[in-house]
Tab-separated table of C-alpha atoms in Angstrom:
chain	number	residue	atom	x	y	z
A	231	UNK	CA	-19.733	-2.254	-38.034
A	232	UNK	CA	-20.086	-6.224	-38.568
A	233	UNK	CA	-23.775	-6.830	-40.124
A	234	UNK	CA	-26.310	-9.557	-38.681
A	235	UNK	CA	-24.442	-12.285	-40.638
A	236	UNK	CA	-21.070	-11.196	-39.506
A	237	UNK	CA	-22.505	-11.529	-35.786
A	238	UNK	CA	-24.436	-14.992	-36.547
A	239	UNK	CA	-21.086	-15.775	-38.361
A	240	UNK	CA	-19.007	-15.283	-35.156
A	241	UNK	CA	-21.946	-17.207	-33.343
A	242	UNK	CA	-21.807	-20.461	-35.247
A	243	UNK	CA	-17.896	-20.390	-34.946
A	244	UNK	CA	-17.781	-20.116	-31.265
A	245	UNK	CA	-20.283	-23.190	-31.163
A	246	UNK	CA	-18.334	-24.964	-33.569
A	247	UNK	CA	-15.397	-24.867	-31.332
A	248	UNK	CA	-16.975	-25.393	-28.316
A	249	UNK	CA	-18.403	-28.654	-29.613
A	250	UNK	CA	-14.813	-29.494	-31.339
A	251	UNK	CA	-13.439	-29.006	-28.218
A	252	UNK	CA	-15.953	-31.300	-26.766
A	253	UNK	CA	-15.084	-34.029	-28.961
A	254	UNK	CA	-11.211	-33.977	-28.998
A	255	UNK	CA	-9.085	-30.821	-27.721
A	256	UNK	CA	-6.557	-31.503	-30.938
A	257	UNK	CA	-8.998	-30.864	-33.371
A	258	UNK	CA	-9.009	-27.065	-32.661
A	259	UNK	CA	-6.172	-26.032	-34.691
A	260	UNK	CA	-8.506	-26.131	-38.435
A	261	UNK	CA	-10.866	-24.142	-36.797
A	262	UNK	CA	-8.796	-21.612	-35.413
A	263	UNK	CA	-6.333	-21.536	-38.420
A	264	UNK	CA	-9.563	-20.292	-40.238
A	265	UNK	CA	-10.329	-17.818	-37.833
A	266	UNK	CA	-6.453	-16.416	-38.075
A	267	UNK	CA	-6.981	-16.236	-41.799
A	268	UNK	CA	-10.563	-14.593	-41.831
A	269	UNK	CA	-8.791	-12.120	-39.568
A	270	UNK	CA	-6.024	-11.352	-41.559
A	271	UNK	CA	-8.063	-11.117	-44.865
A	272	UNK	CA	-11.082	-9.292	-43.511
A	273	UNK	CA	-10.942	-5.688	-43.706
A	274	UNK	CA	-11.293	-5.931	-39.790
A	275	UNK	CA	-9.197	-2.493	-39.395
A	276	UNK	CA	-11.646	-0.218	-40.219
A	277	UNK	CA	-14.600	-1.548	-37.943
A	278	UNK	CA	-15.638	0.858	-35.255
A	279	UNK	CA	-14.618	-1.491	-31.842
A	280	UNK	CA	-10.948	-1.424	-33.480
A	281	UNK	CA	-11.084	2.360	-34.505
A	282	UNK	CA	-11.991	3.441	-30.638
A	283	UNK	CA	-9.332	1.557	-29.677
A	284	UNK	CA	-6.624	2.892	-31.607
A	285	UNK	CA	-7.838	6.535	-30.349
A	286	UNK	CA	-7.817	5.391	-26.480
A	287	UNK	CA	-4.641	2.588	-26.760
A	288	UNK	CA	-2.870	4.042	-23.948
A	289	UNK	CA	-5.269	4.300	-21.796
A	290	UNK	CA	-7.310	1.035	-22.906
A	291	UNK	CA	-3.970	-0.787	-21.406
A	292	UNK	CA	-4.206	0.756	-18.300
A	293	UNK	CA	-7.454	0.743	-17.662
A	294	UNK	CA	-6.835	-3.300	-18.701
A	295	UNK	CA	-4.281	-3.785	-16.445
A	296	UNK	CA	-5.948	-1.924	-12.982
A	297	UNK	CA	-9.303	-4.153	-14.058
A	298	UNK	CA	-7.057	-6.921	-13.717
A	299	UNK	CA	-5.326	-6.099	-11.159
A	300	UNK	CA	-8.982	-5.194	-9.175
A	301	UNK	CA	-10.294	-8.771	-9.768
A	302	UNK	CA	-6.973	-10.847	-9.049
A	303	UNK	CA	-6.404	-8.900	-5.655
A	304	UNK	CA	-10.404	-9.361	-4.690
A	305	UNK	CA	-10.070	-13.583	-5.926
A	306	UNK	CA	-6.794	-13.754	-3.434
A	307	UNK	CA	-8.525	-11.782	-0.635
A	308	UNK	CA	-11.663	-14.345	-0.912
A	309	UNK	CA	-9.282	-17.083	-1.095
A	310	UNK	CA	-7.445	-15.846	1.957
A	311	UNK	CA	-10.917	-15.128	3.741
A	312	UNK	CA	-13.191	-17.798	2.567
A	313	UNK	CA	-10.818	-20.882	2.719
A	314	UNK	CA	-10.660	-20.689	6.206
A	315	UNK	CA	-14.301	-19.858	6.673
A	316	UNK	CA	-15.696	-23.000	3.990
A	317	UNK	CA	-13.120	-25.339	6.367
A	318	UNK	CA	-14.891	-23.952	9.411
A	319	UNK	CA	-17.836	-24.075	7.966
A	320	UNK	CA	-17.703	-28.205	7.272
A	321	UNK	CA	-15.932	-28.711	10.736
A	322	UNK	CA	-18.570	-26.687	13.251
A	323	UNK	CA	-21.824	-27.906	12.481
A	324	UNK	CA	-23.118	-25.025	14.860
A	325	UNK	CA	-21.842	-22.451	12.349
A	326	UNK	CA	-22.698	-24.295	9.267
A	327	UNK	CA	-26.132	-22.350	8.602
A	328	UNK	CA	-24.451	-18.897	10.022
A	329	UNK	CA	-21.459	-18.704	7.736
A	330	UNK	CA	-22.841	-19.578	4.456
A	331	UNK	CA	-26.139	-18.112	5.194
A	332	UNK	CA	-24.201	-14.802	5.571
A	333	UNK	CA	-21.709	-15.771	2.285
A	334	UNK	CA	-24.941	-15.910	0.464
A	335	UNK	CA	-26.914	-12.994	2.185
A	336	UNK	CA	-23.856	-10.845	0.900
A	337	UNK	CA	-24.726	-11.725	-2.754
A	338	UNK	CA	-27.995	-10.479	-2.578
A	339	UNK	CA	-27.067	-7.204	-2.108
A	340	UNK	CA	-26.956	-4.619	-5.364
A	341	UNK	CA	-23.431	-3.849	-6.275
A	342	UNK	CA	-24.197	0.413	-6.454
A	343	UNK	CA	-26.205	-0.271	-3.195
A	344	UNK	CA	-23.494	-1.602	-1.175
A	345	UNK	CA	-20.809	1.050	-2.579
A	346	UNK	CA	-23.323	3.280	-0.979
A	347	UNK	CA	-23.247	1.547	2.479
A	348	UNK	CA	-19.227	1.119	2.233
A	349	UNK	CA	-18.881	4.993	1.797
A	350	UNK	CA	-19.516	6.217	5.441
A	351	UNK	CA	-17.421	3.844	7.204
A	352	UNK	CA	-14.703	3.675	4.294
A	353	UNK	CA	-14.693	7.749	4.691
A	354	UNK	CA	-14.359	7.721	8.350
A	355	UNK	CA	-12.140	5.336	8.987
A	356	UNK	CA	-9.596	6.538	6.683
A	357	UNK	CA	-9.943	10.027	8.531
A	358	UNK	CA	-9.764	8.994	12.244
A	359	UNK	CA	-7.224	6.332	12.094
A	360	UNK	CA	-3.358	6.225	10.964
A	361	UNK	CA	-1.410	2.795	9.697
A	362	UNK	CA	0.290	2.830	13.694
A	363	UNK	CA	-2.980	2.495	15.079
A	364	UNK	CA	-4.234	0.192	12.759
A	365	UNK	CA	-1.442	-2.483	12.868
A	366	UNK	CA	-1.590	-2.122	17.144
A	367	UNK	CA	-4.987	-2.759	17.311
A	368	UNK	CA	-4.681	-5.611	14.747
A	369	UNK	CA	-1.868	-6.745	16.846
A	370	UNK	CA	-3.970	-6.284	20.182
A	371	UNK	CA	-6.390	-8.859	18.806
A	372	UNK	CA	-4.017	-11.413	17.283
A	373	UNK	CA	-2.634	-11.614	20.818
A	374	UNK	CA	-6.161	-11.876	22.619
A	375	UNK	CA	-7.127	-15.066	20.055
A	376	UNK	CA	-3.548	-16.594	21.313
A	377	UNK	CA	-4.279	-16.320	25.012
A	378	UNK	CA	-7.489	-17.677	24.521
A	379	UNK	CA	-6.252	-20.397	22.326
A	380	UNK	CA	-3.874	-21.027	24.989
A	381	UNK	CA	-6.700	-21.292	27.299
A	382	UNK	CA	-8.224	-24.212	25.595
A	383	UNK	CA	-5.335	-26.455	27.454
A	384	UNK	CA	-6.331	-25.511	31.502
A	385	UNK	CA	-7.742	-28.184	33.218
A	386	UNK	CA	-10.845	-25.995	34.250
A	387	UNK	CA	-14.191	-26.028	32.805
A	388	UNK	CA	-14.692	-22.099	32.363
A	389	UNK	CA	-11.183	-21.858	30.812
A	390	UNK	CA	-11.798	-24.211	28.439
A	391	UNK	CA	-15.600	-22.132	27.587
A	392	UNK	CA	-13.353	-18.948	27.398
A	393	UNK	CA	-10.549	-20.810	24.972
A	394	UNK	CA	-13.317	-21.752	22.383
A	395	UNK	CA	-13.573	-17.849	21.704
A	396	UNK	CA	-10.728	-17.273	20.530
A	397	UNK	CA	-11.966	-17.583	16.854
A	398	UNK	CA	-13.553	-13.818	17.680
A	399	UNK	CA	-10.539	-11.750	18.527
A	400	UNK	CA	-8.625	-13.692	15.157
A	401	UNK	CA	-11.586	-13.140	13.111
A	402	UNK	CA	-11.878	-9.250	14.209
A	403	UNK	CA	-8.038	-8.997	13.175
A	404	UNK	CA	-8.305	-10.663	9.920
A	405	UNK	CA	-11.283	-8.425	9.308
A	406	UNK	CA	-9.082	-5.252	9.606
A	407	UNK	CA	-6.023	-6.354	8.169
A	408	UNK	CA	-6.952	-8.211	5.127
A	409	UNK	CA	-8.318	-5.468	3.634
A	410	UNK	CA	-5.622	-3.355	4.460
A	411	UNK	CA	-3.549	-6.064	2.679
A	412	UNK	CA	-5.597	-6.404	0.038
A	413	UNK	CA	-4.839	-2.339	-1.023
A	414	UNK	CA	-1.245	-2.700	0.209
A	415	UNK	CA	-0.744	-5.537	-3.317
A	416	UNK	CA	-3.179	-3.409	-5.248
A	417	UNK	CA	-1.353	-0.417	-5.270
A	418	UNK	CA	2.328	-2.581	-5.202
A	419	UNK	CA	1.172	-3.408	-8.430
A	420	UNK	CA	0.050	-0.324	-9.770
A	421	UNK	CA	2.697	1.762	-8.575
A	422	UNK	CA	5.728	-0.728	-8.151
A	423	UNK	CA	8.018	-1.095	-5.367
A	424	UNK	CA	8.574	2.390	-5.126
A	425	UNK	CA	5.213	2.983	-3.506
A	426	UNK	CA	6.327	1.456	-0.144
A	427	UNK	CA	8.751	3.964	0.048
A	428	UNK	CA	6.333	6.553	1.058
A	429	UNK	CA	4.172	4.804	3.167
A	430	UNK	CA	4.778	6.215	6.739
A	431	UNK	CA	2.835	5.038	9.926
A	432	UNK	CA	1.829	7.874	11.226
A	433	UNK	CA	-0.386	9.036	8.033
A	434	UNK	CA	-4.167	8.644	8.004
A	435	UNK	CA	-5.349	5.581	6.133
A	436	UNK	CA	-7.066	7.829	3.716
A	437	UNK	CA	-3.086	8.544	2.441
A	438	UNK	CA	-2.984	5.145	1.663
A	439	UNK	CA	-6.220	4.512	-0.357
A	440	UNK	CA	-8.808	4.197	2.470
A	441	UNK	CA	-11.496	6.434	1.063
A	442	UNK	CA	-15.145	6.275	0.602
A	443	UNK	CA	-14.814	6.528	-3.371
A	444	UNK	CA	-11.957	4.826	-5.386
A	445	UNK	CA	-10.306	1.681	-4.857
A	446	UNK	CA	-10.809	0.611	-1.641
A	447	UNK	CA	-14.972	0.135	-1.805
A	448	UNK	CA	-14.169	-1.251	-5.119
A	449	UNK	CA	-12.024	-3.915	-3.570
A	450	UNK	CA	-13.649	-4.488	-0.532
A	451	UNK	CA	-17.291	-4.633	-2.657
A	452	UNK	CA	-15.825	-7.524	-4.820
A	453	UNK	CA	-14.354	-9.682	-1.922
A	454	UNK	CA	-17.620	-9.706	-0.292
A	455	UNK	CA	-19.364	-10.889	-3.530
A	456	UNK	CA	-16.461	-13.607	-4.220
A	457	UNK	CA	-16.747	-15.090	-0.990
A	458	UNK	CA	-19.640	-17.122	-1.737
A	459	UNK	CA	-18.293	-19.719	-4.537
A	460	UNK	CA	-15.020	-19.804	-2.418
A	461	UNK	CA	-17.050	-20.670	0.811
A	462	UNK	CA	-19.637	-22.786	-0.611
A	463	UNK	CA	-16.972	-25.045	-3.096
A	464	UNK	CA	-14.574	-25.139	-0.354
A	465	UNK	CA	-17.289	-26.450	2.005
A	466	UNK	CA	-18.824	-28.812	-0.670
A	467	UNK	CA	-15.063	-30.276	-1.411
A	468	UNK	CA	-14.527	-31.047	2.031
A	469	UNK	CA	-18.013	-32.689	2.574
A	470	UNK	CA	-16.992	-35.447	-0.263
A	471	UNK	CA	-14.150	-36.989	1.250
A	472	UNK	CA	-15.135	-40.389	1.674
A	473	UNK	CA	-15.261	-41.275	5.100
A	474	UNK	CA	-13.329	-44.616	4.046
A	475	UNK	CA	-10.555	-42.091	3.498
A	476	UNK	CA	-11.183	-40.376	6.916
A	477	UNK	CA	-11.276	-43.504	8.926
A	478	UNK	CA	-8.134	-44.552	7.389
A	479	UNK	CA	-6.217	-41.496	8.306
A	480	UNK	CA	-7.264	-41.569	11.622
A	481	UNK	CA	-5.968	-45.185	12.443
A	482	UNK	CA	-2.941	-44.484	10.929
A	483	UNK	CA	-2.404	-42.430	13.950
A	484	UNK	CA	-3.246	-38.349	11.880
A	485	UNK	CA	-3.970	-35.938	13.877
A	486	UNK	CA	-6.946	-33.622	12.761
A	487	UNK	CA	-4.726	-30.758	11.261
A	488	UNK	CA	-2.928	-34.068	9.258
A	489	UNK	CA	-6.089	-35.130	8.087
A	490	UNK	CA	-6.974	-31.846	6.938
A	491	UNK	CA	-3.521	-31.044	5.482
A	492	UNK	CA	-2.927	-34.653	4.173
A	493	UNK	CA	-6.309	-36.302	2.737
A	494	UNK	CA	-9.265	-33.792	3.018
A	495	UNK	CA	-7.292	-30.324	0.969
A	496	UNK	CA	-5.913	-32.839	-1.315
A	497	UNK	CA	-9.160	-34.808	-2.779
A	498	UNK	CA	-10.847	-31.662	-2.121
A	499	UNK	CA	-8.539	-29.386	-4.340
A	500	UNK	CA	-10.837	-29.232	-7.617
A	501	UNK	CA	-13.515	-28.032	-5.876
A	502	UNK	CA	-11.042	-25.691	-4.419
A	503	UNK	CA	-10.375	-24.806	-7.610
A	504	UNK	CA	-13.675	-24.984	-9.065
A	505	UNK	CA	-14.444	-21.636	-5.943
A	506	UNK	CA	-11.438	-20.017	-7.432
A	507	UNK	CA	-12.506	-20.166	-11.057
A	508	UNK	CA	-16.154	-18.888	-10.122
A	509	UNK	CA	-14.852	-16.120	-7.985
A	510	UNK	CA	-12.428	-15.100	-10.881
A	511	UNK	CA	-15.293	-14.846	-13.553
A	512	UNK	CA	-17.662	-12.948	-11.271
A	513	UNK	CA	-14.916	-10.531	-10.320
A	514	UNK	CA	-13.799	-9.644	-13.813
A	515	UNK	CA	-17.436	-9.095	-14.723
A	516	UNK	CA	-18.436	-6.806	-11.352
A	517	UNK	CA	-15.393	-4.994	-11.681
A	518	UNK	CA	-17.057	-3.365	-14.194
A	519	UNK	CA	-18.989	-1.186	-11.900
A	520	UNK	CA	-16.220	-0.661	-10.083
A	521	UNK	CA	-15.853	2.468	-12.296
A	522	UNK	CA	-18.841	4.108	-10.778
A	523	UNK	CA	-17.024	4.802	-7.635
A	524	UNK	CA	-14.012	5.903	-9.380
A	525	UNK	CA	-11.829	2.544	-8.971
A	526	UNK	CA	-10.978	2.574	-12.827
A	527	UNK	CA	-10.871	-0.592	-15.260
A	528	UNK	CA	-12.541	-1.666	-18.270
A	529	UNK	CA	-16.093	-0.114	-17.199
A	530	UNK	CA	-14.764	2.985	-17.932
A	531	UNK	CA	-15.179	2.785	-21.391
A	532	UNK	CA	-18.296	1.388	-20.889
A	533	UNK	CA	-19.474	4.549	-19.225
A	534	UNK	CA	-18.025	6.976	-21.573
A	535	UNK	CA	-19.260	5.084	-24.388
A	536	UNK	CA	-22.899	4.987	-22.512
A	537	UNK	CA	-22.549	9.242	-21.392
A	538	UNK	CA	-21.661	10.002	-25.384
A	539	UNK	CA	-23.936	7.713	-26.774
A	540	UNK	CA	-21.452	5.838	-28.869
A	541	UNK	CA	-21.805	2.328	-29.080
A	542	UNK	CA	-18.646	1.013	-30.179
A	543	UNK	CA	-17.104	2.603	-27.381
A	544	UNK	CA	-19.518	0.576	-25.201
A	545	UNK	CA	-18.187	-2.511	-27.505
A	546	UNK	CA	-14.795	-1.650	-26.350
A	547	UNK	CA	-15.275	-1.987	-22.895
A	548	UNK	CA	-17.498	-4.981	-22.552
A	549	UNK	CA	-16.005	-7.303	-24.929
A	550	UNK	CA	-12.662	-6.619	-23.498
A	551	UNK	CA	-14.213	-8.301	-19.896
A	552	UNK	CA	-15.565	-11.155	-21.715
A	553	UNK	CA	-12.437	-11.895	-23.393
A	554	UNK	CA	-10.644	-11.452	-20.247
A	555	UNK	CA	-13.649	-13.810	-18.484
A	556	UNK	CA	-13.266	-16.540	-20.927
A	557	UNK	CA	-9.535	-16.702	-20.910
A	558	UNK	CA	-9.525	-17.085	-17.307
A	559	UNK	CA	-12.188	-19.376	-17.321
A	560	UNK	CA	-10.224	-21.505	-19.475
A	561	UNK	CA	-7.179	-21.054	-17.791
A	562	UNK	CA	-8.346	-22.327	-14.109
A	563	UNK	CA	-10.411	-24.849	-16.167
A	564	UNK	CA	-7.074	-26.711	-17.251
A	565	UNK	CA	-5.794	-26.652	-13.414
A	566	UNK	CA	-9.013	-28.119	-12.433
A	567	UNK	CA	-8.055	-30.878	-14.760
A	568	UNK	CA	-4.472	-31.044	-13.691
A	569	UNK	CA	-5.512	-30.983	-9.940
A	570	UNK	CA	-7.853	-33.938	-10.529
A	571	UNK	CA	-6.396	-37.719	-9.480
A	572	UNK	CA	-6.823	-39.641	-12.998
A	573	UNK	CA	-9.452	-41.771	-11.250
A	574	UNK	CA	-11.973	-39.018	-10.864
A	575	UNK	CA	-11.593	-37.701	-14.188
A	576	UNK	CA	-15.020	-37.988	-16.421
């Protein structure tokens, strides 16, 4: 294993880049032409991290790729939820205080406590109900929000009250679906294309991964907990328009979707962004647990290495999420950048 000055070693370096990178982003290659070299020279082979590795390769890549896989699908299921719900959040005044009260309510709760609470329902549902059922009462609702929606247009006072609900029936529908959705990619991409081959609609959604242990608490468990950065950055972006902006949109004749399509998502896209990039890094990290209710990934090895008492093994496992952390961190860092007009750069 690396001594104290091997770990202060790898300390100082990751400073020194940090603060080269800081200064100018082209001054990067010395430093990390001297880590290549100490890597190739350094008898880096025989060190315990590397050795448990090369006993579990297989299924260390894996395990890699269903960790990934387990955070991307939770960070598009936010996006899909919580874009719409930060947007509603900065239009509706009245709902406001509800929806990121509840966004940040859901991040109080312990991650093992709430796979506990998800197991129940998870478990029943996927007995009780098939796909058929599923997608017609999903269907039911979608229609209900459009005949309210459609309300919204009579020339009658309780019309118009009974229009304005037709976020419920939409919301209801999103709430069942998504989810279902969010397994649907999950297991596209674990699986391939071949999976949809067997799906049938009269199985019971437990056929299809709706259980109260495995993937499906996992998944549903991090989309609650990414919500919040989504919501809150999405609802901060959209807050900083400049109203000079706003007013000129208007006279120009926009419509409310246009100005919402046209000036407020574009000048609001790094903070956008900025949601995305949070709810990336705090999914890779909590998808660590996710092995505790049998979803797989990275905290696997974690576990084992914690059950066996073996610490490298433990190494293994974590170091591989903060690698994965920082390189997405980076990654969405650099579209931030891109996303940003030249004139609010720093």
């Amino acid at each position: 294993a690396l001594a104290g000055g091997g770990w202060c070693g790898w300390l100082a370096l990751y400073v020194g880049l940090f603060a080269v990178h800081r200064a100018r982003a082209a001054a990067l290659a010395l430093p990390l032409a001297a880590l290549l070299l100490a890597a190739w020279l350094a008898p880096f082979a025989q060190l315990g991290v590397l050795r448990e590795h090369a006993a579990v390769a297989e299924a260390f890549a894996a395990e890699l790729v269903r960790h990934g896989l387990l955070s991307g699908t939770a960070v598009l299921l936010a996006l899909a939820a919580g874009l719409p719900l930060g947007v509603l959040a900065a239009r509706e005044p009245r709902l406001e205080t509800a929806i990121l009260g509840t966004a940040g309510f859901l991040q109080t709760l312990p991650s093992v406590a709430l796979f506990g609470l998800l197991l129940a329902p998870l478990a029943t549902l996927g007995r009780s109900t098939n796909l058929a059922e599923a997608l017609t009462l999903a269907g039911a609702l979608a229609g209900t929000a459009l005949a309210l929606w459609a309300l919204r247009r009579v020339p009658h006072p309780a019309a118009r009250a009974l229009g304005r609900l037709h976020r419920l029936p939409l919301l209801a529908a999103a709430a069942l679906m998504l989810p279902l959705a969010g397994l649907a990619l999950y297991r596209l991409g674990a699986e391939g294309p071949g999976w949809l081959a067997r799906v049938r609609l009269d199985a019971p959604l437990d056929s299809l991964g709706v259980r109260g242990i495995g993937v499906a608490p996992a998944l549903l468990a991090l989309t609650l907990y990414a919500l919040l950065p989504v919501i809150v950055n999405t609802h901060l972006g959209l807050k900083s328009v400049p109203a000079a902006a706003l007013d000129a949109a208007r006279g120009m004749g926009m419509s409310p979707d246009q100005v919402l399509r046209r000036v407020e998502l574009p000048i609001a896209a790094p903070f956008l962004l900025e949601g995305a990039r949070g709810a990336l890094v705090l999914t890779l990290g909590l998808a660590t647990v996710a092995a505790l209710v049998g979803a797989g990934g990275l905290g696997v090895f974690v576990l084992r290495g914690v059950e066996a008492a073996v610490p490298d093994l433990v190494l293994l496992g974590a170091l591989a999420v903060v690698a994965l952390a920082l390189l997405a961190d980076g990654c969405v860092r650099g579209l931030i950048r891109t996303a940003t007009p030249p004139g609010l750069r720093p």
